[in-house]
């Protein structure tokens, strides 16, 4: 059935993004709450997210989502007031409610009612309130109930949680704000004011009421009376952070006028406040961001996540901007070549040199800024795993703790999208097949609770992601036997494999050592796809494992797919680009250093045999009559295997803009894409993994 919501096309992306953010917070925080039920700040975080979604859904007229979030909010209020205890069944039903909310979110996109009955889950949420004294979380803010007022020396549980110091005396403040009625989101501005004041203290009265705000009607004037232990300056700092409001006053003292902060009016009833006011008046900026942060997240003076100074924009615009920067990089490289030629010609035109140098510096800075805009924290990929691991572990009867480190590490948006599926598959394999059942772990002398660790970090211009478990490890012998049984390798080939090569067999298509097939995973099933997807983005995967101790999958990725730092090499008359992320070192070889083993070129590198590939033979380059005293080998690595690519010359490092070959040319073995150099020539970007396959390594 078709359904209409009170939301414009421009507002829809903002609503969806905000809803996704708060749903993810609910997922993460509820799972943490299961283990940290005494963390009052965590309880408050969960409550706020549910409350915000309720307000957002109410403003667009999504009645079913509003009803569901109201039921969830009521239960969380009971947890907040210690009248409902945090239990596994409670967390389960709350997480189920979050899943329902995600489905209801899709209704906003499709404008069609989905086949979802929310009555049962609302009744289940209400069941947790049975036997508990019903306390309405929100009363009519226009009515002051005398019985709800507390003596000056007492605080409600809510006030204790929301940041008031119980040793401070409460103060009463009258807040008034003017909002542009013609604003497309005046009700949203009023809602922001209400949320900020709820963080600050206890709202005694408010006009319009919350119910009126949630109808999404136009709001021009907003007023409220709050009782709080926070100072005037703290209230002022929180309210002036809000955007889209014309004027705000506290006790008739204007603190915001025409959208700009007014610094003259500062309360001076206490020495501390006087000092704060003086500090503010000396600098025409808001209080330092560092003073409003704790270790976990940026916050307002009352602990709420502050609205970052950001804007939301269409991803296509960022891609277009990146394409334009790519063209600028190409021209910069061309200018550098012109600069070099002029320098060799001993030209004395310093102005040209200065201009070229300055343009190159500006282009570098612009490239860096655009790349930062495209960056997202890895938490956007890691965020789904706490819920996923919990649900899977519970389904198969395992106890697993998930540890996430380095989630603030940033990657290109496109890279995160590409690596998402491989990460999911590796995590599912570790949960289902890596970590043992509690009784098996107990017999092996291990803790019954297994540990799965996800880590992200930057290292030498690359991103390193690891998926590590303390499970039973991977048995190389079983992999060899399975590969032989399935006809993937012969018994003779299996006998000649090292332990490391045996472990790498898991990336062969169709190989699995699982005793039985489950709906989650089996070690080996689909890992060939994982490897292929990682290689497609010029990444590599390595495996470290020890029987009885656990396994670690390490994924090495470039920072971005748009601009690739590469080593430029010459092969005959052609120029090739080899991604730096794949290179471990370069060698200078004399012809006598190259030997043939089984008709394949090799050389010795630090006492070990290194296989070589002549790029001129792979790409069938025309023969050259020129005799070279030296050759060069570029050593590249895939997993734990290395080969040397024999080239004629090393031309230097350069950032190249990746261009697809296009459907007309199609796929070429050993070539992934192309780049346009500064002089207009085309350089082919080498597909290192494709070369490994061509060489039969």
XYZ file of C-alpha atoms in Angstrom:
697
model
C 0.000 0.000 0.000
C 1.279 3.445 -0.902
C 2.130 5.748 1.986
C 2.959 9.457 1.970
C 5.465 11.109 4.298
C 5.903 14.798 5.027
C 9.430 15.039 3.666
C 10.861 16.728 0.580
C 13.253 15.214 -1.925
C 16.076 17.388 -0.598
C 15.413 16.389 3.010
C 15.224 12.648 2.288
C 19.010 11.963 2.063
C 19.565 13.844 5.333
C 16.819 11.870 7.086
C 18.196 8.538 5.851
C 21.774 9.379 6.820
C 20.752 10.515 10.311
C 18.532 7.452 10.771
C 21.367 5.129 9.731
C 23.727 6.824 12.165
C 21.381 6.446 15.126
C 20.429 2.870 14.213
C 24.119 1.979 14.159
C 24.578 3.642 17.550
C 21.676 1.584 18.899
C 23.197 -1.635 17.553
C 26.658 -0.954 18.974
C 25.509 0.451 22.303
C 22.949 -2.279 23.034
C 25.589 -4.961 22.502
C 27.982 -3.121 24.803
C 25.191 -2.633 27.317
C 24.748 -6.408 27.552
C 28.257 -6.587 29.049
C 28.407 -3.154 30.711
C 24.936 -2.777 32.196
C 26.173 -0.482 34.973
C 27.506 2.152 32.547
C 25.030 4.997 33.007
C 26.520 7.026 30.136
C 25.990 4.070 27.804
C 22.367 3.767 28.944
C 21.894 7.443 28.223
C 23.442 7.073 24.754
C 21.012 4.285 23.847
C 18.066 6.268 25.180
C 19.010 9.392 23.246
C 19.338 7.572 19.939
C 15.917 5.957 20.350
C 14.448 9.304 21.368
C 16.000 11.075 18.368
C 14.662 8.502 15.900
C 11.237 8.862 17.497
C 11.336 12.623 16.996
C 12.585 12.337 13.411
C 9.910 9.802 12.467
C 7.225 11.886 14.154
C 8.202 14.980 12.184
C 7.777 13.234 8.825
C 4.571 11.494 9.892
C 5.907 7.930 10.043
C 3.384 6.670 12.598
C 4.514 3.035 12.722
C 8.144 3.941 13.365
C 7.066 6.489 15.962
C 4.953 3.880 17.789
C 7.768 1.323 17.781
C 10.456 3.758 18.943
C 8.109 5.036 21.660
C 7.758 1.473 22.998
C 11.531 0.981 22.850
C 12.098 4.366 24.465
C 9.766 3.482 27.356
C 11.696 0.286 28.096
C 15.023 2.142 27.938
C 13.640 4.747 30.309
C 12.944 1.915 32.758
C 16.574 0.814 32.386
C 17.670 4.396 32.885
C 15.693 4.607 36.132
C 16.891 1.180 37.322
C 13.343 -0.186 37.376
C 14.164 -2.626 34.543
C 17.272 -4.788 34.693
C 19.479 -5.397 31.653
C 19.177 -9.060 30.674
C 19.920 -11.070 27.557
C 16.195 -11.400 26.665
C 15.838 -7.621 27.007
C 18.800 -6.961 24.689
C 17.453 -9.521 22.213
C 14.054 -7.843 21.962
C 15.655 -4.380 21.736
C 17.907 -5.530 18.885
C 14.908 -7.074 17.168
C 13.170 -3.712 17.461
C 16.178 -2.073 15.786
C 15.892 -4.570 12.907
C 12.218 -3.659 12.551
C 13.142 0.025 12.498
C 15.534 -0.600 9.608
C 12.707 -2.180 7.623
C 10.426 0.737 8.457
C 13.171 3.102 7.277
C 12.909 1.502 3.830
C 9.262 2.600 3.672
C 10.454 6.202 3.528
C 12.452 5.374 0.377
C 9.844 3.262 -1.401
C 6.707 5.083 -0.140
C 5.202 1.607 0.165
C 4.099 -0.092 3.384
C 6.254 -3.163 3.938
C 4.848 -6.501 5.053
C 5.818 -6.060 8.687
C 3.585 -6.435 11.725
C 4.962 -4.333 14.556
C 2.182 -5.108 17.049
C 3.858 -8.255 18.404
C 7.186 -6.596 19.123
C 5.504 -3.567 20.692
C 3.614 -5.949 23.007
C 6.870 -7.761 23.792
C 8.509 -4.458 24.734
C 5.530 -3.539 26.907
C 5.811 -6.903 28.687
C 9.072 -5.731 30.255
C 7.163 -2.957 32.002
C 4.746 -5.314 33.715
C 5.071 -5.185 37.463
C 6.992 -1.922 37.195
C 5.424 1.337 38.295
C 4.509 3.167 35.116
C 6.170 6.555 34.823
C 5.586 8.551 31.693
C 8.914 9.642 30.281
C 7.447 12.833 28.922
C 4.648 14.784 30.534
C 2.961 17.774 28.970
C 5.801 20.303 29.244
C 3.288 23.134 29.650
C 2.092 21.696 32.988
C 4.306 21.845 36.037
C 3.521 19.014 38.454
C 4.319 19.968 41.999
C 4.871 16.372 43.020
C 7.695 16.002 40.484
C 9.699 18.871 41.924
C 12.627 17.797 44.057
C 14.091 19.488 47.104
C 17.239 21.481 46.289
C 19.483 18.842 47.853
C 17.985 15.890 45.961
C 18.270 14.802 42.338
C 16.324 12.388 40.193
C 18.154 9.457 38.679
C 17.785 11.125 35.276
C 19.530 14.271 36.527
C 22.391 12.224 37.938
C 22.888 10.527 34.601
C 22.645 13.672 32.512
C 25.625 15.354 34.016
C 24.625 17.457 36.993
C 26.977 17.523 39.950
C 24.939 16.471 42.981
C 26.982 18.772 45.215
C 26.049 21.892 43.224
C 22.970 23.963 43.840
C 20.291 23.947 41.136
C 19.517 27.075 39.158
C 16.487 27.961 37.058
C 16.869 29.494 33.598
C 14.293 30.839 31.171
C 15.152 30.140 27.540
C 13.586 31.902 24.580
C 14.395 31.381 20.904
C 13.160 32.747 17.594
C 13.152 30.476 14.562
C 12.457 31.474 10.983
C 8.939 30.135 10.319
C 9.721 29.956 6.603
C 12.517 27.493 7.262
C 11.831 24.055 5.742
C 12.891 22.529 9.064
C 11.728 24.929 11.791
C 10.280 22.018 13.794
C 13.625 20.252 13.561
C 15.330 23.348 15.014
C 12.884 23.346 17.907
C 13.545 19.652 18.414
C 17.299 20.364 18.571
C 16.672 23.003 21.224
C 14.569 20.585 23.258
C 17.238 17.858 23.079
C 19.992 20.279 24.135
C 17.938 21.456 27.123
C 17.112 17.884 28.139
C 20.845 17.225 28.268
C 21.349 20.334 30.386
C 18.787 19.557 33.069
C 15.096 19.120 33.837
C 12.604 20.925 31.570
C 9.887 22.315 33.822
C 7.791 23.854 31.058
C 8.080 24.246 27.299
C 6.136 25.963 24.516
C 5.369 24.443 22.069
C 5.061 21.031 23.683
C 6.964 18.017 22.441
C 3.782 16.604 20.934
C 3.267 19.823 18.977
C 6.870 19.833 17.779
C 6.579 16.253 16.566
C 3.675 17.177 14.295
C 6.315 18.971 12.179
C 4.261 22.164 12.096
C 5.974 25.522 11.672
C 7.626 26.816 14.848
C 8.397 30.506 15.208
C 8.854 31.080 18.945
C 10.274 28.569 21.395
C 10.417 29.033 25.169
C 11.270 26.794 28.090
C 12.103 26.845 31.789
C 14.786 24.420 32.992
C 16.249 23.516 36.359
C 19.930 22.609 36.107
C 23.165 22.386 38.077
C 25.124 23.738 35.105
C 26.341 27.319 34.892
C 24.981 30.031 32.615
C 28.133 29.755 30.525
C 27.699 26.018 30.007
C 24.103 26.527 28.866
C 25.191 29.344 26.560
C 27.967 27.234 25.013
C 25.580 24.366 24.284
C 22.835 26.502 22.742
C 25.129 28.609 20.544
C 26.398 25.389 18.909
C 22.975 24.892 17.330
C 22.454 26.097 13.775
C 19.483 27.574 11.906
C 18.168 29.663 14.827
C 17.821 33.451 14.504
C 17.884 34.504 18.158
C 18.354 32.860 21.585
C 18.174 34.471 24.998
C 18.752 33.155 28.525
C 16.965 35.080 31.295
C 16.374 37.906 28.777
C 20.104 38.085 28.001
C 20.567 37.669 24.229
C 23.324 35.163 23.476
C 22.572 34.687 19.748
C 21.329 37.338 17.331
C 20.802 36.991 13.570
C 22.519 33.620 13.760
C 25.708 35.092 15.259
C 26.993 34.671 18.796
C 26.662 37.680 21.118
C 29.470 37.725 23.650
C 28.729 40.828 25.755
C 26.004 39.365 27.953
C 27.550 36.930 30.365
C 26.260 36.163 33.835
C 28.696 37.323 36.524
C 27.181 36.064 39.748
C 30.067 33.718 40.547
C 33.837 34.275 40.366
C 34.298 31.249 38.133
C 31.671 32.502 35.689
C 33.305 35.927 35.639
C 36.619 34.377 34.648
C 34.924 32.344 31.944
C 33.185 35.421 30.575
C 36.446 37.343 30.454
C 38.121 34.506 28.602
C 35.301 34.415 26.062
C 35.318 38.180 25.489
C 39.067 38.142 24.785
C 38.554 35.809 21.814
C 35.663 36.033 19.330
C 35.279 32.251 19.115
C 33.346 29.582 20.917
C 35.023 27.636 23.747
C 37.890 25.460 22.600
C 36.824 22.203 21.041
C 39.417 20.436 23.145
C 37.628 21.524 26.308
C 34.439 19.891 25.088
C 35.841 16.465 24.324
C 36.402 13.288 26.262
C 38.367 10.211 25.235
C 35.428 8.522 23.551
C 33.810 11.187 21.375
C 33.412 14.877 20.664
C 30.699 16.257 22.892
C 28.795 19.297 23.998
C 29.239 20.406 27.643
C 26.546 17.862 28.576
C 27.971 14.816 26.797
C 25.923 14.781 23.565
C 27.769 14.291 20.319
C 28.165 17.721 18.807
C 27.144 18.460 15.227
C 30.373 18.468 13.248
C 31.066 21.424 11.015
C 30.262 19.335 7.969
C 27.946 19.266 4.992
C 26.413 16.327 3.168
C 26.907 16.134 -0.565
C 26.235 13.709 -3.374
C 28.962 11.112 -3.884
C 28.885 11.728 -7.647
C 30.026 15.295 -7.049
C 33.052 14.023 -5.153
C 33.826 11.627 -7.991
C 33.563 14.448 -10.529
C 35.830 16.608 -8.379
C 38.327 13.752 -8.183
C 38.285 13.397 -11.979
C 39.043 17.101 -12.376
C 41.885 16.865 -9.867
C 43.168 13.902 -11.868
C 43.344 16.053 -14.983
C 45.180 18.707 -12.991
C 47.681 16.118 -11.749
C 48.360 15.081 -15.351
C 49.055 18.706 -16.313
C 51.248 19.125 -13.226
C 53.356 16.145 -14.292
C 53.633 17.668 -17.773
C 54.831 20.959 -16.322
C 57.418 19.118 -14.261
C 58.785 17.582 -17.458
C 58.918 21.011 -19.108
C 60.668 22.328 -16.001
C 63.293 19.588 -16.243
C 63.936 20.259 -19.936
C 64.324 23.990 -19.322
C 66.698 23.324 -16.452
C 68.848 21.064 -18.657
C 68.883 23.799 -21.300
C 70.246 26.235 -18.652
C 67.312 28.581 -19.113
C 67.417 31.554 -16.741
C 63.725 32.331 -16.690
C 63.266 32.117 -12.912
C 59.656 33.302 -13.130
C 58.684 30.211 -15.125
C 60.420 27.968 -12.596
C 58.718 29.702 -9.686
C 55.289 29.485 -11.337
C 55.681 25.808 -12.178
C 56.906 25.027 -8.673
C 54.062 26.975 -7.075
C 51.434 25.352 -9.309
C 52.838 21.930 -8.463
C 52.657 22.711 -4.739
C 49.068 23.963 -4.998
C 48.063 20.890 -7.015
C 49.613 18.612 -4.400
C 47.674 20.376 -1.647
C 44.428 20.246 -3.636
C 44.938 16.542 -4.319
C 45.540 15.913 -0.618
C 42.429 17.847 0.419
C 40.201 16.054 -2.104
C 41.577 12.717 -0.964
C 40.757 13.636 2.654
C 37.203 14.517 1.628
C 36.841 11.050 0.102
C 38.170 9.375 3.232
C 35.932 7.584 5.716
C 36.901 5.930 9.006
C 37.089 2.139 8.892
C 34.426 2.157 11.622
C 31.880 2.494 8.799
C 32.895 -1.034 7.722
C 33.641 -2.428 11.201
C 30.425 -1.072 12.748
C 28.238 -3.979 11.632
C 30.429 -6.695 13.142
C 29.566 -6.472 16.877
C 25.946 -7.280 16.090
C 26.849 -9.868 13.455
C 29.313 -11.720 15.696
C 26.897 -11.715 18.633
C 24.003 -13.103 16.587
C 26.082 -15.773 14.830
C 27.790 -16.896 18.052
C 24.460 -17.217 19.840
C 23.014 -19.195 16.934
C 25.757 -21.838 16.964
C 26.252 -21.936 20.735
C 29.610 -20.189 21.022
C 30.837 -17.486 23.384
C 32.864 -14.901 21.480
C 34.224 -11.504 22.450
C 34.843 -9.089 19.581
C 37.664 -6.566 19.987
C 37.978 -3.703 17.480
C 41.128 -1.579 17.288
C 42.017 1.321 15.023
C 38.462 1.993 13.851
C 39.391 5.669 13.386
C 41.830 4.673 10.598
C 40.696 6.322 7.365
C 40.338 4.802 3.897
C 38.970 5.955 0.584
C 35.185 5.543 0.375
C 35.449 3.376 -2.735
C 38.025 1.140 -1.041
C 35.729 0.567 1.935
C 32.950 -0.498 -0.413
C 35.246 -2.973 -2.172
C 36.618 -4.506 1.029
C 33.269 -4.840 2.766
C 32.318 -8.301 1.455
C 35.768 -9.899 1.995
C 35.767 -8.698 5.616
C 32.290 -10.119 6.218
C 33.354 -13.495 4.834
C 36.543 -13.643 6.903
C 34.655 -12.763 10.093
C 31.982 -15.375 9.404
C 34.662 -18.013 8.812
C 36.414 -17.186 12.072
C 33.169 -17.372 14.046
C 31.836 -20.539 12.461
C 34.950 -22.564 11.732
C 37.862 -20.865 13.502
C 36.773 -20.486 17.130
C 35.832 -23.744 18.837
C 32.746 -24.598 20.890
C 33.013 -23.844 24.638
C 33.404 -27.508 25.648
C 36.169 -28.032 23.066
C 38.023 -24.957 24.282
C 37.641 -26.073 27.890
C 39.173 -29.492 27.137
C 42.045 -27.750 25.328
C 42.755 -25.625 28.401
C 41.460 -22.430 26.801
C 38.934 -19.921 28.181
C 35.409 -20.862 27.122
C 35.001 -17.429 25.558
C 36.834 -17.084 22.278
C 38.273 -13.784 21.055
C 37.984 -12.310 17.582
C 40.038 -9.175 16.934
C 39.618 -6.707 14.062
C 42.442 -4.216 13.618
C 43.123 -1.381 11.182
C 46.235 0.754 10.898
C 48.238 2.866 8.457
C 51.701 1.694 7.521
C 54.012 3.212 4.892
C 51.200 4.706 2.818
C 49.088 1.559 3.003
C 46.186 0.338 5.109
C 46.656 -2.921 7.013
C 43.499 -4.762 8.125
C 43.722 -7.911 10.245
C 41.110 -10.481 11.250
C 42.532 -12.604 14.065
C 40.995 -15.353 16.179
C 42.283 -17.543 19.022
C 40.614 -20.659 17.613
C 41.931 -24.018 16.497
C 44.059 -22.786 13.605
C 44.210 -24.174 10.058
C 45.487 -27.685 9.368
C 47.718 -27.684 6.278
C 47.639 -31.490 6.038
C 43.839 -31.495 5.840
C 43.973 -28.836 3.126
C 46.407 -30.926 1.068
C 44.247 -34.055 1.390
C 41.090 -32.133 0.502
C 42.758 -30.574 -2.558
C 43.903 -33.995 -3.784
C 40.481 -35.581 -3.186
C 38.780 -32.852 -5.189
C 41.281 -33.189 -8.028
C 42.632 -29.669 -7.617
C 46.242 -30.876 -7.309
C 48.002 -34.211 -7.710
C 49.456 -36.264 -4.864
C 52.957 -35.508 -6.159
C 52.286 -31.764 -6.116
C 50.812 -32.039 -2.621
C 53.893 -33.843 -1.334
C 56.174 -31.057 -2.586
C 54.209 -28.230 -0.948
C 55.638 -26.404 2.054
C 53.409 -25.682 5.045
C 52.970 -22.079 3.886
C 51.990 -23.183 0.383
C 49.571 -25.707 1.898
C 47.822 -22.938 3.852
C 47.505 -20.896 0.651
C 45.489 -23.758 -0.856
C 42.462 -22.429 1.021
C 42.200 -19.701 -1.609
C 41.609 -22.234 -4.389
C 38.070 -22.291 -5.763
C 35.937 -25.110 -4.381
C 38.276 -26.159 -1.572
C 36.851 -26.698 1.915
C 37.802 -28.698 4.985
C 34.498 -28.190 6.770
C 33.142 -31.366 8.381
C 29.630 -30.229 7.560
C 28.090 -27.404 5.582
C 26.336 -24.728 7.623
C 24.342 -21.677 6.621
C 27.166 -19.511 7.944
C 30.389 -20.709 6.330
C 33.019 -23.377 6.021
C 36.735 -22.644 6.023
C 37.710 -22.360 2.366
C 34.246 -21.897 0.877
C 34.308 -18.600 -0.975
C 37.818 -17.640 0.132
C 38.877 -17.707 -3.515
C 36.357 -14.901 -4.060
C 37.774 -13.051 -1.055
C 41.248 -13.267 -2.560
C 40.014 -12.191 -5.999
C 38.166 -9.152 -4.611
C 41.214 -8.041 -2.639
C 43.498 -8.457 -5.649
C 41.098 -6.425 -7.787
C 41.880 -3.352 -5.678
C 45.659 -3.981 -5.819
C 45.666 -5.474 -2.355
C 47.084 -8.701 -0.967
C 46.175 -11.132 1.798
C 48.521 -13.128 4.027
C 47.696 -15.894 6.489
C 49.475 -16.741 9.734
C 48.174 -19.764 11.603
C 49.191 -22.175 14.342
C 47.277 -25.316 15.184
C 45.487 -25.004 18.500
C 46.405 -21.312 18.839
C 44.473 -19.472 16.139
C 44.762 -17.714 12.791
C 45.394 -14.234 11.482
C 44.370 -12.912 8.063
C 46.244 -9.742 7.136
C 44.945 -7.620 4.260
C 47.260 -4.995 2.744
C 45.511 -2.274 0.720
C 46.378 1.002 -0.999
C 44.828 4.119 0.516
C 42.787 4.876 -2.590
C 41.876 3.558 -6.030
C 41.686 6.937 -7.752
C 45.346 8.010 -7.637
C 48.009 5.316 -7.382
C 51.616 5.970 -6.319
C 53.599 3.907 -8.813
C 57.122 3.106 -9.923
C 57.504 3.989 -13.605
C 59.631 1.525 -15.568
C 60.706 1.220 -19.186
C 60.478 -2.037 -21.143
C 61.836 -1.654 -24.661
C 60.117 1.540 -25.842
C 57.023 1.221 -23.614
C 56.394 2.697 -20.193
C 54.672 0.706 -17.447
C 53.488 1.681 -13.947
C 53.884 -0.806 -11.079
C 51.858 0.090 -7.937
C 54.204 0.886 -5.055
C 51.956 -0.956 -2.611
C 53.023 -4.236 -4.271
C 56.782 -3.511 -4.386
C 59.195 -4.650 -1.678
C 62.518 -3.620 -3.290
C 64.396 -3.138 -6.565
C 67.563 -4.880 -7.747
C 70.257 -4.075 -10.288
C 71.371 -7.213 -12.069
C 74.169 -8.082 -14.441
C 73.304 -10.585 -17.179
C 75.457 -13.209 -15.398
C 73.297 -12.869 -12.261
C 70.361 -14.465 -14.068
C 70.290 -18.284 -14.251
C 67.772 -20.681 -15.752
C 66.103 -23.416 -13.704
C 63.674 -25.644 -15.621
C 63.919 -23.066 -18.425
C 62.710 -20.275 -16.140
C 64.922 -17.312 -15.138
C 65.898 -17.026 -11.480
C 68.454 -15.188 -9.372
C 69.731 -15.411 -5.820
C 68.525 -12.860 -3.284
C 70.068 -13.040 0.189
C 70.715 -16.748 -0.120
C 67.269 -17.644 -1.522
C 66.102 -18.323 -5.055
C 63.946 -15.560 -6.561
C 61.880 -16.373 -9.648
C 62.034 -13.779 -12.413
C 59.627 -12.703 -15.146
C 60.746 -10.778 -18.226
C 58.036 -8.209 -18.896
C 59.275 -7.932 -22.477
C 58.367 -11.593 -23.032
C 55.061 -11.428 -21.147
C 53.862 -8.447 -23.194
C 55.621 -9.569 -26.406
C 57.585 -6.333 -26.795
C 59.701 -5.970 -29.957
C 63.280 -7.182 -29.670
C 65.975 -4.597 -29.022
C 69.476 -4.675 -30.544
C 70.784 -2.403 -27.798
C 73.212 -4.141 -25.452
C 72.603 -3.274 -21.819
C 75.255 -3.518 -19.149
C 72.653 -3.801 -16.397
C 69.088 -4.967 -16.039
C 66.734 -4.126 -13.215
C 64.348 -6.350 -11.275
C 61.365 -4.959 -9.387
C 60.547 -7.380 -6.552
C 56.793 -7.648 -5.938
C 54.962 -9.748 -3.383
C 51.612 -11.555 -3.196
C 50.961 -13.156 0.172
C 54.260 -14.810 1.019
C 55.308 -15.362 -2.589
C 57.693 -13.021 -4.386
C 58.847 -12.607 -7.952
C 61.155 -10.189 -9.721
C 59.922 -8.296 -12.782
C 62.827 -7.735 -15.181
C 62.721 -4.270 -16.787
C 65.166 -2.161 -18.804
C 65.103 1.054 -16.760
C 63.681 2.525 -13.562
C 62.197 5.939 -14.403
C 61.182 7.043 -10.910
C 58.098 7.293 -8.739
C 54.994 9.171 -9.813
C 51.377 9.540 -8.726
C 49.285 8.323 -11.648
C 45.564 8.833 -12.182
C 43.898 5.487 -12.855
C 41.860 5.264 -16.047
C 39.864 2.114 -16.966
C 40.745 0.400 -20.237
C 37.100 0.415 -21.322
C 34.873 -2.189 -22.926
C 36.403 -1.646 -26.385
C 39.817 -2.908 -25.247
C 38.485 -5.353 -22.646
C 40.533 -7.383 -20.164
C 44.240 -7.846 -20.822
C 46.170 -10.441 -18.829
C 48.776 -8.734 -16.667
C 47.321 -5.233 -17.156
C 44.761 -3.735 -14.772
C 44.256 -0.200 -16.128
C 46.068 2.729 -17.699
C 47.323 6.220 -16.886
C 47.970 9.311 -19.000
C 51.429 10.735 -18.402
C 52.362 14.386 -18.442
C 53.705 14.229 -22.003
C 50.432 12.751 -23.243
C 51.706 9.179 -23.531
C 49.745 6.289 -22.072
C 51.356 4.082 -19.423
C 49.821 0.699 -18.696
C 49.402 -0.163 -15.011
C 50.683 -3.656 -14.273
C 48.359 -6.224 -12.676
C 50.831 -7.942 -10.361
C 48.472 -10.789 -9.431
C 47.774 -11.427 -13.082
C 51.526 -11.763 -13.660
C 51.734 -14.367 -10.897
C 49.100 -16.407 -12.711
C 50.777 -15.959 -16.094
C 54.052 -17.140 -14.585
C 52.334 -20.152 -13.028
C 53.467 -19.160 -9.533
